[in-house]
mmCIF file of C-alpha atoms in Angstrom:
data_model
loop_
_atom_site.group_PDB
_atom_site.id
_atom_site.type_symbol
_atom_site.label_atom_id
_atom_site.label_comp_id
_atom_site.label_asym_id
_atom_site.label_seq_id
_atom_site.Cartn_x
_atom_site.Cartn_y
_atom_site.Cartn_z
ATOM 1 C CA UNK A 19 20.432 1.221 18.722
ATOM 2 C CA UNK A 20 19.103 2.409 16.569
ATOM 3 C CA UNK A 21 21.331 1.836 14.690
ATOM 4 C CA UNK A 22 21.786 -1.117 14.991
ATOM 5 C CA UNK A 23 18.725 -1.950 14.253
ATOM 6 C CA UNK A 24 18.072 -0.364 10.485
ATOM 7 C CA UNK A 25 21.529 -2.394 9.374
ATOM 8 C CA UNK A 26 19.431 -5.150 9.581
ATOM 9 C CA UNK A 27 17.509 -4.075 7.259
ATOM 10 C CA UNK A 28 19.506 -5.020 4.075
ATOM 11 C CA UNK A 29 18.977 -5.833 0.490
ATOM 12 C CA UNK A 30 18.519 -9.060 1.205
ATOM 13 C CA UNK A 31 15.785 -9.025 3.832
ATOM 14 C CA UNK A 32 14.582 -5.273 3.371
ATOM 15 C CA UNK A 33 11.400 -6.331 1.366
ATOM 16 C CA UNK A 34 10.357 -8.983 3.999
ATOM 17 C CA UNK A 35 10.004 -5.709 7.142
ATOM 18 C CA UNK A 36 8.325 -4.653 3.808
ATOM 19 C CA UNK A 37 5.244 -6.922 4.267
ATOM 20 C CA UNK A 38 5.388 -7.130 7.434
ATOM 21 C CA UNK A 39 5.343 -3.446 8.022
ATOM 22 C CA UNK A 40 1.620 -3.905 5.393
ATOM 23 C CA UNK A 41 -0.224 -6.141 7.526
ATOM 24 C CA UNK A 42 0.741 -4.988 9.966
ATOM 25 C CA UNK A 43 -0.935 -1.865 8.716
ATOM 26 C CA UNK A 44 -3.833 -3.262 7.157
ATOM 27 C CA UNK A 45 -4.264 -5.483 10.744
ATOM 28 C CA UNK A 46 -4.620 -1.944 12.392
ATOM 29 C CA UNK A 47 -7.347 -1.208 11.017
ATOM 30 C CA UNK A 48 -9.384 -3.854 12.835
ATOM 31 C CA UNK A 49 -8.337 -2.155 15.799
ATOM 32 C CA UNK A 50 -11.972 -0.587 15.759
ATOM 33 C CA UNK A 51 -13.711 -2.937 17.791
ATOM 34 C CA UNK A 52 -11.221 -3.200 20.045
ATOM 35 C CA UNK A 53 -10.034 1.038 21.304
ATOM 36 C CA UNK A 54 -12.243 3.116 22.871
ATOM 37 C CA UNK A 55 -14.428 5.504 20.587
ATOM 38 C CA UNK A 56 -11.715 8.309 19.122
ATOM 39 C CA UNK A 57 -8.600 6.758 18.843
ATOM 40 C CA UNK A 58 -9.195 4.281 15.760
ATOM 41 C CA UNK A 59 -8.157 7.263 13.589
ATOM 42 C CA UNK A 60 -4.561 7.591 16.065
ATOM 43 C CA UNK A 61 -3.652 3.952 15.773
ATOM 44 C CA UNK A 62 -4.575 4.523 12.427
ATOM 45 C CA UNK A 63 -2.089 7.070 11.571
ATOM 46 C CA UNK A 64 0.620 5.741 13.818
ATOM 47 C CA UNK A 65 0.734 2.306 11.383
ATOM 48 C CA UNK A 66 0.536 4.798 8.811
ATOM 49 C CA UNK A 67 3.682 6.573 9.518
ATOM 50 C CA UNK A 68 5.292 3.217 10.962
ATOM 51 C CA UNK A 69 5.020 1.977 7.928
ATOM 52 C CA UNK A 70 6.442 4.825 6.013
ATOM 53 C CA UNK A 71 9.373 4.624 7.867
ATOM 54 C CA UNK A 72 9.916 0.999 7.866
ATOM 55 C CA UNK A 73 9.549 2.008 3.278
ATOM 56 C CA UNK A 74 12.109 4.285 3.360
ATOM 57 C CA UNK A 75 14.422 1.784 5.355
ATOM 58 C CA UNK A 76 13.898 -1.228 3.279
ATOM 59 C CA UNK A 77 13.974 0.988 -0.047
ATOM 60 C CA UNK A 78 16.970 3.635 0.786
ATOM 61 C CA UNK A 79 19.014 0.796 -1.081
ATOM 62 C CA UNK A 80 17.449 2.862 -4.177
ATOM 63 C CA UNK A 81 18.734 5.786 -3.662
ATOM 64 C CA UNK A 82 16.699 7.341 -6.885
ATOM 65 C CA UNK A 83 12.964 6.979 -5.345
ATOM 66 C CA UNK A 84 13.970 8.003 -1.197
ATOM 67 C CA UNK A 85 14.542 10.683 -1.327
ATOM 68 C CA UNK A 86 10.674 11.587 -4.040
ATOM 69 C CA UNK A 87 9.326 9.082 -0.580
ATOM 70 C CA UNK A 88 10.566 10.696 2.026
ATOM 71 C CA UNK A 89 9.763 14.238 1.187
ATOM 72 C CA UNK A 90 6.066 12.665 0.786
ATOM 73 C CA UNK A 91 6.153 10.770 3.582
ATOM 74 C CA UNK A 92 7.502 13.813 5.438
ATOM 75 C CA UNK A 93 4.647 16.298 3.956
ATOM 76 C CA UNK A 94 2.148 13.794 4.518
ATOM 77 C CA UNK A 95 3.393 13.577 8.936
ATOM 78 C CA UNK A 96 3.153 17.965 8.419
ATOM 79 C CA UNK A 97 -0.912 17.165 7.000
ATOM 80 C CA UNK A 98 -1.585 14.832 9.895
ATOM 81 C CA UNK A 99 -0.236 17.316 12.325
ATOM 82 C CA UNK A 100 -2.011 20.459 11.247
ATOM 83 C CA UNK A 101 -4.999 18.769 10.812
ATOM 84 C CA UNK A 102 -5.838 17.595 14.042
ATOM 85 C CA UNK A 103 -3.781 21.483 15.103
ATOM 86 C CA UNK A 104 -6.741 23.091 12.335
ATOM 87 C CA UNK A 105 -9.527 20.045 12.884
ATOM 88 C CA UNK A 106 -10.301 21.112 9.255
ATOM 89 C CA UNK A 107 -11.237 18.233 7.934
ATOM 90 C CA UNK A 108 -11.222 18.800 4.216
ATOM 91 C CA UNK A 109 -6.436 17.701 4.447
ATOM 92 C CA UNK A 110 -8.386 14.633 4.939
ATOM 93 C CA UNK A 111 -8.522 14.450 0.709
ATOM 94 C CA UNK A 112 -4.385 15.861 0.138
ATOM 95 C CA UNK A 113 -3.563 13.448 2.845
ATOM 96 C CA UNK A 114 -5.278 10.507 1.101
ATOM 97 C CA UNK A 115 -3.612 11.866 -2.779
ATOM 98 C CA UNK A 116 -0.016 11.571 -0.677
ATOM 99 C CA UNK A 117 -0.343 8.112 0.985
ATOM 100 C CA UNK A 118 -1.900 7.044 -3.021
ATOM 101 C CA UNK A 119 1.449 8.901 -4.810
ATOM 102 C CA UNK A 120 3.728 7.068 -1.278
ATOM 103 C CA UNK A 121 3.134 3.852 -2.129
ATOM 104 C CA UNK A 122 2.233 4.222 -5.818
ATOM 105 C CA UNK A 123 6.535 4.962 -5.335
ATOM 106 C CA UNK A 124 6.805 2.324 -3.850
ATOM 107 C CA UNK A 125 5.386 0.192 -6.250
ATOM 108 C CA UNK A 126 7.835 1.657 -8.570
ATOM 109 C CA UNK A 127 10.452 0.684 -6.695
ATOM 110 C CA UNK A 128 9.999 -2.322 -5.617
ATOM 111 C CA UNK A 129 8.983 -3.543 -9.457
ATOM 112 C CA UNK A 130 12.706 -2.232 -10.671
ATOM 113 C CA UNK A 131 14.165 -4.029 -8.449
ATOM 114 C CA UNK A 132 12.282 -7.652 -8.487
ATOM 115 C CA UNK A 133 10.688 -7.985 -11.745
ATOM 116 C CA UNK A 134 13.405 -9.268 -14.242
ATOM 117 C CA UNK A 135 16.093 -8.497 -12.954
ATOM 118 C CA UNK A 136 18.837 -11.220 -12.005
ATOM 119 C CA UNK A 137 17.990 -14.415 -10.351
ATOM 120 C CA UNK A 138 15.170 -15.118 -8.073
ATOM 121 C CA UNK A 139 15.404 -15.855 -4.302
ATOM 122 C CA UNK A 140 13.377 -15.793 -1.236
ATOM 123 C CA UNK A 141 13.301 -11.910 -0.438
ATOM 124 C CA UNK A 142 12.200 -11.324 -4.243
ATOM 125 C CA UNK A 143 9.543 -13.766 -3.418
ATOM 126 C CA UNK A 144 8.318 -12.271 -0.506
ATOM 127 C CA UNK A 145 8.765 -8.401 -2.806
ATOM 128 C CA UNK A 146 6.565 -9.634 -5.329
ATOM 129 C CA UNK A 147 4.069 -10.145 -2.315
ATOM 130 C CA UNK A 148 4.671 -7.169 -1.283
ATOM 131 C CA UNK A 149 3.461 -5.535 -4.389
ATOM 132 C CA UNK A 150 0.423 -7.627 -4.084
ATOM 133 C CA UNK A 151 0.012 -5.799 -0.550
ATOM 134 C CA UNK A 152 0.398 -2.166 -2.788
ATOM 135 C CA UNK A 153 -1.930 -2.654 -5.470
ATOM 136 C CA UNK A 154 -4.369 -3.483 -2.630
ATOM 137 C CA UNK A 155 -3.696 -0.772 -0.075
ATOM 138 C CA UNK A 156 -3.734 1.412 -3.501
ATOM 139 C CA UNK A 157 -7.304 1.575 -4.862
ATOM 140 C CA UNK A 158 -8.726 1.049 -1.343
ATOM 141 C CA UNK A 159 -7.071 4.988 -0.983
ATOM 142 C CA UNK A 160 -8.204 5.017 -4.469
ATOM 143 C CA UNK A 161 -11.867 4.431 -3.687
ATOM 144 C CA UNK A 162 -11.888 6.527 0.085
ATOM 145 C CA UNK A 163 -10.094 9.131 -2.584
ATOM 146 C CA UNK A 164 -13.947 8.719 -4.818
ATOM 147 C CA UNK A 165 -16.077 7.877 -1.456
ATOM 148 C CA UNK A 166 -14.867 11.327 -0.207
ATOM 149 C CA UNK A 167 -15.240 13.619 -3.552
ATOM 150 C CA UNK A 168 -19.226 11.706 -4.763
ATOM 151 C CA UNK A 169 -20.518 10.423 -1.770
ATOM 152 C CA UNK A 170 -22.940 7.970 -3.210
ATOM 153 C CA UNK A 171 -20.523 6.156 -4.966
ATOM 154 C CA UNK A 172 -20.632 2.378 -3.596
ATOM 155 C CA UNK A 173 -23.817 0.563 -1.684
ATOM 156 C CA UNK A 174 -22.334 -0.906 1.851
ATOM 157 C CA UNK A 175 -19.697 2.061 2.082
ATOM 158 C CA UNK A 176 -20.561 5.647 3.711
ATOM 159 C CA UNK A 177 -19.055 9.014 3.707
ATOM 160 C CA UNK A 178 -16.928 9.257 6.144
ATOM 161 C CA UNK A 179 -13.533 10.341 7.434
ATOM 162 C CA UNK A 180 -10.835 7.811 6.227
ATOM 163 C CA UNK A 181 -10.375 6.138 8.724
ATOM 164 C CA UNK A 182 -13.310 4.756 9.852
ATOM 165 C CA UNK A 183 -13.790 3.759 5.705
ATOM 166 C CA UNK A 184 -10.518 2.239 5.612
ATOM 167 C CA UNK A 185 -11.282 -1.790 6.755
ATOM 168 C CA UNK A 186 -14.525 -1.608 4.586
ATOM 169 C CA UNK A 187 -12.828 -0.264 1.328
ATOM 170 C CA UNK A 188 -8.967 -2.146 1.682
ATOM 171 C CA UNK A 189 -11.873 -5.398 1.996
ATOM 172 C CA UNK A 190 -13.228 -4.483 -1.310
ATOM 173 C CA UNK A 191 -10.589 -3.256 -2.695
ATOM 174 C CA UNK A 192 -8.356 -6.843 -2.055
ATOM 175 C CA UNK A 193 -11.365 -8.948 -3.151
ATOM 176 C CA UNK A 194 -11.815 -6.839 -6.263
ATOM 177 C CA UNK A 195 -7.874 -7.606 -6.272
ATOM 178 C CA UNK A 196 -8.755 -11.470 -6.335
ATOM 179 C CA UNK A 197 -12.022 -11.186 -7.991
ATOM 180 C CA UNK A 198 -13.845 -13.329 -5.600
ATOM 181 C CA UNK A 199 -16.689 -10.415 -5.517
ATOM 182 C CA UNK A 200 -18.903 -10.987 -2.041
ATOM 183 C CA UNK A 201 -21.230 -8.767 -3.208
ATOM 184 C CA UNK A 202 -21.903 -6.965 0.429
ATOM 185 C CA UNK A 203 -20.175 -3.757 -0.841
ATOM 186 C CA UNK A 204 -20.958 -2.811 -4.173
ATOM 187 C CA UNK A 205 -20.250 0.091 -6.588
ATOM 188 C CA UNK A 206 -23.029 2.207 -8.232
ATOM 189 C CA UNK A 207 -22.074 5.161 -10.604
ATOM 190 C CA UNK A 208 -20.463 4.453 -13.693
ATOM 191 C CA UNK A 209 -16.794 5.867 -12.442
ATOM 192 C CA UNK A 210 -17.082 3.369 -9.095
ATOM 193 C CA UNK A 211 -17.719 0.613 -11.524
ATOM 194 C CA UNK A 212 -14.021 1.157 -14.112
ATOM 195 C CA UNK A 213 -13.007 1.455 -10.781
ATOM 196 C CA UNK A 214 -14.060 -1.467 -9.716
ATOM 197 C CA UNK A 215 -13.572 -3.704 -13.297
ATOM 198 C CA UNK A 216 -10.071 -2.174 -14.056
ATOM 199 C CA UNK A 217 -8.853 -3.206 -10.567
ATOM 200 C CA UNK A 218 -9.902 -6.802 -10.977
ATOM 201 C CA UNK A 219 -8.305 -6.937 -14.348
ATOM 202 C CA UNK A 220 -4.817 -5.569 -13.192
ATOM 203 C CA UNK A 221 -5.012 -7.841 -10.908
ATOM 204 C CA UNK A 222 -6.113 -10.531 -13.298
ATOM 205 C CA UNK A 223 -2.660 -9.323 -15.003
ATOM 206 C CA UNK A 224 -0.243 -8.654 -12.566
ATOM 207 C CA UNK A 225 -0.373 -12.202 -11.697
ATOM 208 C CA UNK A 226 0.813 -13.480 -15.249
ATOM 209 C CA UNK A 227 3.614 -11.133 -15.132
ATOM 210 C CA UNK A 228 4.698 -11.836 -11.994
ATOM 211 C CA UNK A 229 4.515 -16.077 -12.510
ATOM 212 C CA UNK A 230 6.634 -15.013 -15.635
ATOM 213 C CA UNK A 231 9.665 -12.851 -14.662
ATOM 214 C CA UNK A 232 9.916 -15.735 -11.521
ATOM 215 C CA UNK A 233 9.889 -18.287 -14.275
ATOM 216 C CA UNK A 234 12.000 -16.543 -16.075
ATOM 217 C CA UNK A 235 14.115 -15.189 -13.575
ATOM 218 C CA UNK A 236 14.654 -18.942 -12.287
ATOM 219 C CA UNK A 237 14.925 -20.699 -15.447
ATOM 220 C CA UNK A 238 17.868 -18.734 -16.784
ATOM 221 C CA UNK A 239 19.427 -19.451 -12.877
ATOM 222 C CA UNK A 240 19.276 -22.666 -13.878
ATOM 223 C CA UNK A 241 20.003 -22.080 -17.336
ATOM 224 C CA UNK A 242 23.521 -20.304 -15.880
ATOM 225 C CA UNK A 243 24.085 -23.546 -13.992
ATOM 226 C CA UNK A 244 24.289 -25.961 -16.984
ATOM 227 C CA UNK A 245 26.611 -24.387 -18.809
#
């Protein structure tokens, strides 16, 4: 039964499942309003593990990255269990670092598969959406790490466990990535401001690169048909 479900994720639809997992992880932060106090931590960690698993299943076709990402995911689970058993909140910075590296590796693997390679198809378009979600997610984790080390980095974000700030950090990240900027959460320190404007720059360049890549792939496809 499990084998059949795994086989459903193939190289023609893998980015669809990965994108759904990322969206689910981001939405899971809103469960804070409906779950009993203290449960949001376990809910987010559960969704994170599920996202890791889906990412690994979706990227198992890229052997060069699969083992590396699998190792990171395994270490993250061990760190999570250690934090629960030992009650050491200091382990959170290790967990955040592992998450950042894992999603960066996922980003690079997807980018290798969709940008400037082959003809355009639906799976690649969905993959470009996954890349955008990963960008926002990675910067959200970076903001959480910055807040952990420098508690006064942001106005509107209070220092605390990562699961309590994940929703607001993700919100601020995507608002910055799209250069929308509502202003309810603001970077205060010089380093936080650098993080914010670098994300805004990357967001603009990402759109330009992806659009040019998809147009180039589409043009090559039509040119091949004409010939």
